[in-house]
Short mmCIF file of C-alpha atoms in Angstrom, two decimals:
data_model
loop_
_atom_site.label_atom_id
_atom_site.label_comp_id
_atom_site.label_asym_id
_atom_site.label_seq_id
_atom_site.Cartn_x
_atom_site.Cartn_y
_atom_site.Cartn_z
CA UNK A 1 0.00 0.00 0.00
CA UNK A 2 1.50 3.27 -0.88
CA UNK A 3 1.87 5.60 2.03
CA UNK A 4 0.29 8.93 0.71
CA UNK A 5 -2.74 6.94 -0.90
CA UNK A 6 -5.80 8.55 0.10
CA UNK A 7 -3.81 12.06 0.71
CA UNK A 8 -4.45 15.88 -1.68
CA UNK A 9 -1.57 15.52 -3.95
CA UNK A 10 -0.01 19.02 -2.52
CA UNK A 11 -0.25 16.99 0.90
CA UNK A 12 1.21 13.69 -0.07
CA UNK A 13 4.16 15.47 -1.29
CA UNK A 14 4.68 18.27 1.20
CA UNK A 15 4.69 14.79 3.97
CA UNK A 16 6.85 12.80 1.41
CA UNK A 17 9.48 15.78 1.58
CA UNK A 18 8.60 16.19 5.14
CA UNK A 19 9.56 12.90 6.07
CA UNK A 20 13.00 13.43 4.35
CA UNK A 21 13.52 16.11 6.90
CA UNK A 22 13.06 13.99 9.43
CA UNK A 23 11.06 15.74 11.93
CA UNK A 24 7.28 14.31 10.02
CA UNK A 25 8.29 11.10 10.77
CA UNK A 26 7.75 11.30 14.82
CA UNK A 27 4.80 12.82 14.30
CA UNK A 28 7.27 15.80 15.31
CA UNK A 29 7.49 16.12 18.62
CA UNK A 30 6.16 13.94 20.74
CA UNK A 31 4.71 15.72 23.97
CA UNK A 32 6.91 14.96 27.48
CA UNK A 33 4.54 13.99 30.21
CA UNK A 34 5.40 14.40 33.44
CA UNK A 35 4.04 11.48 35.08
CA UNK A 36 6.27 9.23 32.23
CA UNK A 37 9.27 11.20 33.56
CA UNK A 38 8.49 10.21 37.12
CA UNK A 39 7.55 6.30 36.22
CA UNK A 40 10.94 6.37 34.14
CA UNK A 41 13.22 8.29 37.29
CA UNK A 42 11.71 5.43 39.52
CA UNK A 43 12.45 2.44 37.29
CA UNK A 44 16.31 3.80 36.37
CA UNK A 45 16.32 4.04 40.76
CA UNK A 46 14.68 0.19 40.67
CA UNK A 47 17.39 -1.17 38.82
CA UNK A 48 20.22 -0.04 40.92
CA UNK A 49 21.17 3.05 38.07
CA UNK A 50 24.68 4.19 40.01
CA UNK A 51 24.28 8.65 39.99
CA UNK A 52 25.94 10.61 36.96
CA UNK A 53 29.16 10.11 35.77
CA UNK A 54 30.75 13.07 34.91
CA UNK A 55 31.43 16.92 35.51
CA UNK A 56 29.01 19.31 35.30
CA UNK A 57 31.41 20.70 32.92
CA UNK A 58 31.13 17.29 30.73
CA UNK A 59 34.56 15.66 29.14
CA UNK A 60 37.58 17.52 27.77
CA UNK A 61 38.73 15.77 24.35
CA UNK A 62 41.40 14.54 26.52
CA UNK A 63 39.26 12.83 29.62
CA UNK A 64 38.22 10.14 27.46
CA UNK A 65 40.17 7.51 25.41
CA UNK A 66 39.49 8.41 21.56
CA UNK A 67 40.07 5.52 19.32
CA UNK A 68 39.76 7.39 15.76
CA UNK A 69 43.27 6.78 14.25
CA UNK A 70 42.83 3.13 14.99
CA UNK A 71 39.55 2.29 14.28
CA UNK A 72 37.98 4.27 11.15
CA UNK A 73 34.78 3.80 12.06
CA UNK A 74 31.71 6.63 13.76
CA UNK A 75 28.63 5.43 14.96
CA UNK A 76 26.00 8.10 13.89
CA UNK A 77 22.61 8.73 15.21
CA UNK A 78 20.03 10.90 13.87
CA UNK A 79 16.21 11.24 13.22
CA UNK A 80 14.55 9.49 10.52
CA UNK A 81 15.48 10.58 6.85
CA UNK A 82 16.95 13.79 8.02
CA UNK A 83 19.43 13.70 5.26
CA UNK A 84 19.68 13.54 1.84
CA UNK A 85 19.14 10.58 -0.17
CA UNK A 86 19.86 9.29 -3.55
CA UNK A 87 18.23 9.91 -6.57
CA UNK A 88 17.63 6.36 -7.52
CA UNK A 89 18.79 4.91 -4.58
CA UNK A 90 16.85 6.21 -1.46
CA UNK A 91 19.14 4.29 0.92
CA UNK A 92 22.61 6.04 -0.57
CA UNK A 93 23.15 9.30 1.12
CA UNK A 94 25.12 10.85 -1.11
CA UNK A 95 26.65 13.65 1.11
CA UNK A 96 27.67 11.01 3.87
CA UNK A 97 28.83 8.75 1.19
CA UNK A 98 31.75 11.36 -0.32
CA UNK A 99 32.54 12.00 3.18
CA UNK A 100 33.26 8.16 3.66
CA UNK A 101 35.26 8.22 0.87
CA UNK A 102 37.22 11.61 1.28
CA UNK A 103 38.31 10.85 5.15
CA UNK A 104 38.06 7.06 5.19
CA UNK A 105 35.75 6.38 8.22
CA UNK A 106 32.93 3.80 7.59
CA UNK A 107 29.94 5.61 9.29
CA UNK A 108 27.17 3.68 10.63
CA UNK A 109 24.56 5.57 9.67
CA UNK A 110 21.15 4.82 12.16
CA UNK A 111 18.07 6.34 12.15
CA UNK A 112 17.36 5.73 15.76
CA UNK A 113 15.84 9.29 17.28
CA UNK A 114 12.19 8.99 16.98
CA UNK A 115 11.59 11.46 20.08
CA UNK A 116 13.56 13.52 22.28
CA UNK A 117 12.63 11.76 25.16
CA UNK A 118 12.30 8.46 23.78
CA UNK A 119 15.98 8.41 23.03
CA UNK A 120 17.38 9.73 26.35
CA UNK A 121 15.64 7.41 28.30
CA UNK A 122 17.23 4.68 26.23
CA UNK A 123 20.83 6.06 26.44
CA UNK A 124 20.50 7.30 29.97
CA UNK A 125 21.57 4.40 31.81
CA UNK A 126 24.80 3.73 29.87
CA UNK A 127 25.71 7.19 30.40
CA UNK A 128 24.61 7.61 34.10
CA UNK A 129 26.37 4.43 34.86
CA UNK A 130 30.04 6.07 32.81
CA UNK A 131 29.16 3.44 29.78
CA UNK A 132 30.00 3.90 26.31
CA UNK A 133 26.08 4.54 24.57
CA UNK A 134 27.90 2.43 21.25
CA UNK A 135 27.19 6.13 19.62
CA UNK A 136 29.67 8.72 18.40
CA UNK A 137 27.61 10.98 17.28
CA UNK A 138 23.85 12.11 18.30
CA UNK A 139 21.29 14.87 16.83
CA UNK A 140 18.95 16.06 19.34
CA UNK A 141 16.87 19.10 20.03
CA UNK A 142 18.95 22.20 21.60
CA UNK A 143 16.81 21.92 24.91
CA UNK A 144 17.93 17.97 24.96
CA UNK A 145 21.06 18.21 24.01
CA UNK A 146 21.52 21.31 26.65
CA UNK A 147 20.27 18.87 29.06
CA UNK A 148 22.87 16.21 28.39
CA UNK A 149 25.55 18.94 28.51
CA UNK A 150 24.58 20.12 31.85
CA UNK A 151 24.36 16.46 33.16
CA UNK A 152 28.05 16.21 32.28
CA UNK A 153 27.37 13.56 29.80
CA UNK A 154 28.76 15.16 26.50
CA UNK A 155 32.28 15.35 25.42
CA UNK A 156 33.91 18.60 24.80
CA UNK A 157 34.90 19.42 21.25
CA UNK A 158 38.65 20.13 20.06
CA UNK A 159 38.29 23.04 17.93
CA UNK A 160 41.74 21.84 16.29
CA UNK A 161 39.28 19.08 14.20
CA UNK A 162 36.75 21.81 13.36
CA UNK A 163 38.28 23.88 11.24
CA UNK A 164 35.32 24.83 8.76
CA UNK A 165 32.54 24.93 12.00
CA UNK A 166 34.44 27.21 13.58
CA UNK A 167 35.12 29.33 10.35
CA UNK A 168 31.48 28.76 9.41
CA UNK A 169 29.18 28.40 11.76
CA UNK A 170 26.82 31.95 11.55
CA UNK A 171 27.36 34.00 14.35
CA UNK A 172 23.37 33.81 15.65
CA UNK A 173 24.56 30.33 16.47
CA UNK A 174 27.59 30.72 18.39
CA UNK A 175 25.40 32.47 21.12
CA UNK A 176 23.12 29.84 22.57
CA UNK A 177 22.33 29.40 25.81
CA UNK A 178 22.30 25.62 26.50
CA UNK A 179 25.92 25.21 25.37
CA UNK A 180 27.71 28.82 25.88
CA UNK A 181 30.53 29.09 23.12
CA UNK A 182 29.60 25.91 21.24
CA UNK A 183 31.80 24.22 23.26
CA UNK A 184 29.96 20.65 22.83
CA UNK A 185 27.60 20.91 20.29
CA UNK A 186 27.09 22.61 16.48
CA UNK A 187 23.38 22.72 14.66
CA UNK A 188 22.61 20.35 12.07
CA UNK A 189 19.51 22.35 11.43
CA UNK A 190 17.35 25.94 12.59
CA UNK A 191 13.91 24.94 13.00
CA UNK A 192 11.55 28.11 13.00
CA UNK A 193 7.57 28.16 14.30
CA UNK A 194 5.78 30.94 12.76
CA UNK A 195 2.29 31.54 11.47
CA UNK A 196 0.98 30.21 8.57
CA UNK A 197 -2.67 30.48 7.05
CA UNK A 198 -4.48 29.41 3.84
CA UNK A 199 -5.73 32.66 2.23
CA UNK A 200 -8.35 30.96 0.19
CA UNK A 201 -10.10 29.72 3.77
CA UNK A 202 -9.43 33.33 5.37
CA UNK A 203 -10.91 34.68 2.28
CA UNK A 204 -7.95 36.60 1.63
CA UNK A 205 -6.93 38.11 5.62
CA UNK A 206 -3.95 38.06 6.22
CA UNK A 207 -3.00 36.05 9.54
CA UNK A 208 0.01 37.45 11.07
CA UNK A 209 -0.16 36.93 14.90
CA UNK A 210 -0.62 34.91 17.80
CA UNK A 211 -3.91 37.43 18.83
CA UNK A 212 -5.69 36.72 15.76
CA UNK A 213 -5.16 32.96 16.04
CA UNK A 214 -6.63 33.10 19.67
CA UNK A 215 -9.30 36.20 19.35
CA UNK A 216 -10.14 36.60 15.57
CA UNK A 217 -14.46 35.14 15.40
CA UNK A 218 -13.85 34.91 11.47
CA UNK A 219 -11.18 31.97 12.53
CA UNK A 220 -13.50 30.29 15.18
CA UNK A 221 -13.03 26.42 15.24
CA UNK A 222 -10.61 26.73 12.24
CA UNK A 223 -7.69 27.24 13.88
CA UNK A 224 -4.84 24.43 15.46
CA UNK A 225 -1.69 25.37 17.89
CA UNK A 226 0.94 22.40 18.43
CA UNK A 227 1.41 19.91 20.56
CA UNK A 228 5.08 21.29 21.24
CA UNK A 229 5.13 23.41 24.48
CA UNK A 230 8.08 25.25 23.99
CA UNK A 231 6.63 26.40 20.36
CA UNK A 232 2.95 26.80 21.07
CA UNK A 233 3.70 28.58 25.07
CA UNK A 234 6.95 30.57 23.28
CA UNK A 235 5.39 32.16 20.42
CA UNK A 236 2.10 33.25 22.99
CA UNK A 237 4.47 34.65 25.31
CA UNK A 238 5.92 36.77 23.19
CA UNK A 239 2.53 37.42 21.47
CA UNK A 240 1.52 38.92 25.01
CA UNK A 241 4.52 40.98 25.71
CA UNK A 242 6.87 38.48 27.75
CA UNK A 243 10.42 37.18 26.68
CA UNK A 244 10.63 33.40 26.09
CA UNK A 245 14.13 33.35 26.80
CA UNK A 246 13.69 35.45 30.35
CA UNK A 247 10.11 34.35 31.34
CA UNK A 248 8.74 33.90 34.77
CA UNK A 249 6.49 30.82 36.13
CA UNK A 250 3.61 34.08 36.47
CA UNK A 251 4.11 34.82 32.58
CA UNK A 252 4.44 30.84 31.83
CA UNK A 253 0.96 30.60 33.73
CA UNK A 254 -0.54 33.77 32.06
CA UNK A 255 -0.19 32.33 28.71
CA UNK A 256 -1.81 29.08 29.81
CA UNK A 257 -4.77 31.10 30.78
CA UNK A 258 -4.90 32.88 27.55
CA UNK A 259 -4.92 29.52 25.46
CA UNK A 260 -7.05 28.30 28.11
CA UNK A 261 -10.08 30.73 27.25
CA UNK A 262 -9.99 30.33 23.69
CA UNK A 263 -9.77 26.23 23.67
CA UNK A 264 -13.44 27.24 26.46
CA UNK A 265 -14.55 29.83 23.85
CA UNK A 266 -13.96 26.51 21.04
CA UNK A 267 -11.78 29.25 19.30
CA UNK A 268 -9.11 26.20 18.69
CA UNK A 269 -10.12 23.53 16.45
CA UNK A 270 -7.35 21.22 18.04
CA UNK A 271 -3.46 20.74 18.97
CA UNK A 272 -1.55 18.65 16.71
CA UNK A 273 1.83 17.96 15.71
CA UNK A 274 2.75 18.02 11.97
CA UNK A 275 -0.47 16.58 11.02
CA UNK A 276 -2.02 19.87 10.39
CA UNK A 277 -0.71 19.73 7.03
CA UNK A 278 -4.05 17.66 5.30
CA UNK A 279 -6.17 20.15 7.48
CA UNK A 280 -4.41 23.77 6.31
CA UNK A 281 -4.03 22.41 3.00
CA UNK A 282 -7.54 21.96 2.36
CA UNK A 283 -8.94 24.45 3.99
CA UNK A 284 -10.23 23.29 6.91
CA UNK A 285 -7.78 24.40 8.92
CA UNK A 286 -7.17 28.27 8.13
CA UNK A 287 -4.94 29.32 10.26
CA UNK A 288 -2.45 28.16 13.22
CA UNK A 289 1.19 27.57 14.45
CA UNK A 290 3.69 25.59 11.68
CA UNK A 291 6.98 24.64 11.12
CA UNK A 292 8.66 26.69 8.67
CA UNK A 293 10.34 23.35 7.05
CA UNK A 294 6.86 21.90 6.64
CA UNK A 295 5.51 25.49 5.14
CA UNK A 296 8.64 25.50 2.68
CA UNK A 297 7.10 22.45 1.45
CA UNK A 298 3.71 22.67 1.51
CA UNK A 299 4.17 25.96 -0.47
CA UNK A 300 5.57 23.86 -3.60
CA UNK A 301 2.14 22.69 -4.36
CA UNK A 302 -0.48 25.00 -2.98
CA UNK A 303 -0.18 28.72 -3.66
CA UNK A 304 -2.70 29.22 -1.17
CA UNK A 305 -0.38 28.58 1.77
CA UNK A 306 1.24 31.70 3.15
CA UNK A 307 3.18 32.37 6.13
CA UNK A 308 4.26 35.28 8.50
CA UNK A 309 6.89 36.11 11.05
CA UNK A 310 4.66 37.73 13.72
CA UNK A 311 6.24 41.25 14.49
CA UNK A 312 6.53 40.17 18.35
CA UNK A 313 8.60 37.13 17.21
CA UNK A 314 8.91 33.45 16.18
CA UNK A 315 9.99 30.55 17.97
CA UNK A 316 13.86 29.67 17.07
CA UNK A 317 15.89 26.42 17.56
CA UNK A 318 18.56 24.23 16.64
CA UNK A 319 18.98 20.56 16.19
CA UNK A 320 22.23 19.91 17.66
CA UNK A 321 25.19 17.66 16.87
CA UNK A 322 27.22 16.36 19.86
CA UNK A 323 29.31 13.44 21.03
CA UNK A 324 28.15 11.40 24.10
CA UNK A 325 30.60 10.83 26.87
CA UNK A 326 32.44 8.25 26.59
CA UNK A 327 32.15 7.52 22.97
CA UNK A 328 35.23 5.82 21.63
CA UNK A 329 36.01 8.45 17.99
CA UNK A 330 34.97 11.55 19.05
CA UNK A 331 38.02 12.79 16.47
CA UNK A 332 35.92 10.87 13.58
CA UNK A 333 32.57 12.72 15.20
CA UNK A 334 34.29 15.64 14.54
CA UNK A 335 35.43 15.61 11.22
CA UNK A 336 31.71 14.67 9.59
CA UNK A 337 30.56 17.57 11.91
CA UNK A 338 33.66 20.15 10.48
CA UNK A 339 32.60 18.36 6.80
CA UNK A 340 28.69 18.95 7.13
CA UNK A 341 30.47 22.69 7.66
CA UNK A 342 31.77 23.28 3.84
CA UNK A 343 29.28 25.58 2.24
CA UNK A 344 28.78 23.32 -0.88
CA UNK A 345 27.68 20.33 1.34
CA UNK A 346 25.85 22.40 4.09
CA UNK A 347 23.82 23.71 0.51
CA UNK A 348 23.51 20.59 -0.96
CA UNK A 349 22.06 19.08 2.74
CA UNK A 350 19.69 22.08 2.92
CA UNK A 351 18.23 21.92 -0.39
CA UNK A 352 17.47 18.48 0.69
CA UNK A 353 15.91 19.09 4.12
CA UNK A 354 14.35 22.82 3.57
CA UNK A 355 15.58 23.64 7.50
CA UNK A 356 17.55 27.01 8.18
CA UNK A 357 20.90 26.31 7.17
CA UNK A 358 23.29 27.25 10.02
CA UNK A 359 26.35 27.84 7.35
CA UNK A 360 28.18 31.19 6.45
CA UNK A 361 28.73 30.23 2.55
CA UNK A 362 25.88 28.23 1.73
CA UNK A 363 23.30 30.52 0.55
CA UNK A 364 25.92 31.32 -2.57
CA UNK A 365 26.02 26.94 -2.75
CA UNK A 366 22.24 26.90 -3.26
CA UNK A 367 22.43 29.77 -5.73
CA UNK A 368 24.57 27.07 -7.91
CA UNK A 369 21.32 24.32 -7.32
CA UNK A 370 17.99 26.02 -6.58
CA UNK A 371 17.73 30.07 -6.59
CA UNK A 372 14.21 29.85 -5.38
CA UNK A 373 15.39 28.16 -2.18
CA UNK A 374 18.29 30.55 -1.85
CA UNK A 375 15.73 33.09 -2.00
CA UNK A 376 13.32 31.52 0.85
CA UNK A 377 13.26 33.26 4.04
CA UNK A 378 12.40 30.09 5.85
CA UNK A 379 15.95 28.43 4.72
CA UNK A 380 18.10 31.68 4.68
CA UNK A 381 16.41 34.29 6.94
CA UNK A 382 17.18 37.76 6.06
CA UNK A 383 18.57 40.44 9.14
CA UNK A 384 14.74 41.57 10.11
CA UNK A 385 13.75 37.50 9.99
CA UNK A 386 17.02 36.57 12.49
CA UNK A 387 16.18 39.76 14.38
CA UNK A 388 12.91 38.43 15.84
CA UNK A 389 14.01 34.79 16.42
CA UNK A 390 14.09 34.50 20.07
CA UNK A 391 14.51 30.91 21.91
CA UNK A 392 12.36 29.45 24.73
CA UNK A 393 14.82 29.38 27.78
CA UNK A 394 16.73 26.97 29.09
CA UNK A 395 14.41 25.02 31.83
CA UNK A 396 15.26 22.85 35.28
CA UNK A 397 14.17 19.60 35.67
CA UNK A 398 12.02 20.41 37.89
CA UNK A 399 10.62 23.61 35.95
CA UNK A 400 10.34 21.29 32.52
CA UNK A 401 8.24 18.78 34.56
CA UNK A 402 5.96 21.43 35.99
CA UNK A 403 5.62 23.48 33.17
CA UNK A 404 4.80 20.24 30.75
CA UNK A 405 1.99 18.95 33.56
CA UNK A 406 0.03 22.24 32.99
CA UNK A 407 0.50 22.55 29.32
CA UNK A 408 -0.62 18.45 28.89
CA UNK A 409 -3.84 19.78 31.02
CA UNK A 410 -4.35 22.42 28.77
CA UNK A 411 -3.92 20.38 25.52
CA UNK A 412 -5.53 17.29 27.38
CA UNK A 413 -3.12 14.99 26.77
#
């Protein structure tokens, strides 16, 4: 059975590219419960799960035995098809494949990262109990992979072996919060949540903000927010005033409330994850909160789909590449991290995966293989775009459990 059967054409192939950028495949991001956090915690404790291992600082390149020169091999994990694949063989990657060739480490490429969550719970207790995770090389979510940093549980990067990231990497990246001078981690990808809207269903409106999703009666019942907290809670924040990346628990709560009257009021037709796709592209949907990768997409097929930055800000991220502690070639980590860094390659994955491209260089690179992407704001954002990107701030343990128990209320999960 084919997998888009059934589906609008402009859908079928907006999810069949969105499932090569590997965030439609997990139904994006799969919503952290608290109570799954606290039955996890207590099983780790009920099988005898020693404390961390490690600094708070995490490894130095030198704490940790590296065994690239011998063995030319690098274990790498990432999401499903979030990287580009062959022309007329969708298991070749042909990116990874030169790189193979070029520096003469097999990689064993796995596709292994289904949710955030999901995956640290599997590689916790290796790492909590100082054990090798049998990965080199991880992609996670900036707010995960800032959480394995702070655990002491990722190995510090030689800047030596990163020549081109270093060199390359644009400077909005070099400031981020959950891993202060890039020290352990560099993006593999922006992600972006903006507003999008079907101008055909608004009958030509123009949807730019957060207040008209929530207030507007010409939008009642046809409008979805996500089932990502840090998105749908970020992008009302700042919709209201506050600072995602400075927020207080009375400004967290205060945009609960707000979301909370219009999902009473039936103003929200639903939360979903990516699967508001089907919905905005026929209509149905005619407004709500989107991932600009999905919107680049979706915009291929349906001229109807539009998007907008809200002047109050959008939602900004990275999916981040690091190297667990105690992974035996972090030097072989690093050099397909300071390769993914050329500008021809970094083009070549972007016009692949439609994600911000976090390379100085690239945009001229996708001049050479697809001007309209070059042009896209939602793959290279222009000064005014970066301007208003703000992140959702770092969060305790204890302050991610709390704040995702009231937002799974709200969304009734």
């Amino acid at each position: 059975m084919d997998l888009y059967e059934g589906l609008p054409e402009p859908v079928a192939k907006a999810w069949e590219r969105g499932l090569t950028s590997g965030r439609a495949a997990m139904t994006r991001r799969r919503l952290l419960r608290g109570a799954s956090l606290a039955a996890a915690g207590a099983a780790l404790a009920a099988c005898g799960i020693p404390p961390a291992v490690g600094s708070k600082s995490g490894d130095a390149p030198e704490d940790t035995p590296d065994h690239s020169k011998k063995e030319r091999v690098l274990n790498f994990a990432n999401w499903p098809l979030y990287i580009d694949v062959g022309k007329k063989n969708k298991k070749r990657h042909p990116t990874l494949d030169r790189f193979e060739r070029r520096s003469g480490i097999e990689v064993e490429y796995v596709e292994d990262i289904n949710d955030n969550n999901e995956f640290y719970g599997k590689i916790k207790p290796q790492l909590a109990a100082g054990q090798d995770t049998g990965r080199d090389l991880v992609c996670l979510s900036d707010w995960m992979a800032g959480r394995v940093i702070r655990q002491g549980w990722a190995q510090r990067l030689d800047p030596a072996n990163l020549t081109h990231a270093v060199t390359n990497l644009e400077d909005r990246f070099r400031a981020a919060a959950h891993d202060p001078g890039r020290q352990y981690s560099y993006p593999w990808a922006g992600t972006a949540c903006i507003v999008a809207y079907n101008k055909k269903a608004t009958k030509g409106k123009k949807v730019t903000s957060v207040t008209q999703l929530l207030e507007d009666e010409s939008l009642k019942g046809r409008i979805s927010m996500l089932t990502e907290m840090t998105d749908t809670i970020g992008l009302t924040m700042l919709d209201m005033g506050a600072d995602s990346e400075h927020f207080t628990d009375d400004e967290f709560d205060a945009a609960i409330a707000r979301i909370q009257k219009a999902v009473d009021r039936k103003q929200l037709r639903r939360f979903s994850g990516n699967d508001y796709l089907d919905e905005l592209n026929s209509g149905d949907i005619a407004a709500c909160l989107a991932w600009a990768g999905d919107i680049v997409q979706l915009r291929l097929d349906n001229e109807d789909i539009e998007f907008a930055v809200p002047d109050r800000g959008y939602l900004f991220g990275t999916d981040d590449l690091l190297v667990p502690a105690k992974a035996r070639h972090r030097a072989n980590a690093e050099a397909l991290i300071d390769y993914y860094y050329r500008p021809e390659v970094a083009a070549e994955l972007a016009a692949y995966v439609n994600y911000i491209c976090p390379v100085t260089g690239a945009k001229a690179e996708m001049e050479k293989i697809d001007k309209d992407l070059a042009a896209d704001l939602l793959v290279f954002p222009d000064a005014d775009m970066i301007a208003k990107g703000k992140n959702f701030r770092p969060m305790s343990a204890a302050e991610e459990a709390r704040y995702q128990e009231k937002f799974s209320a709200l969304i009734g999960a």
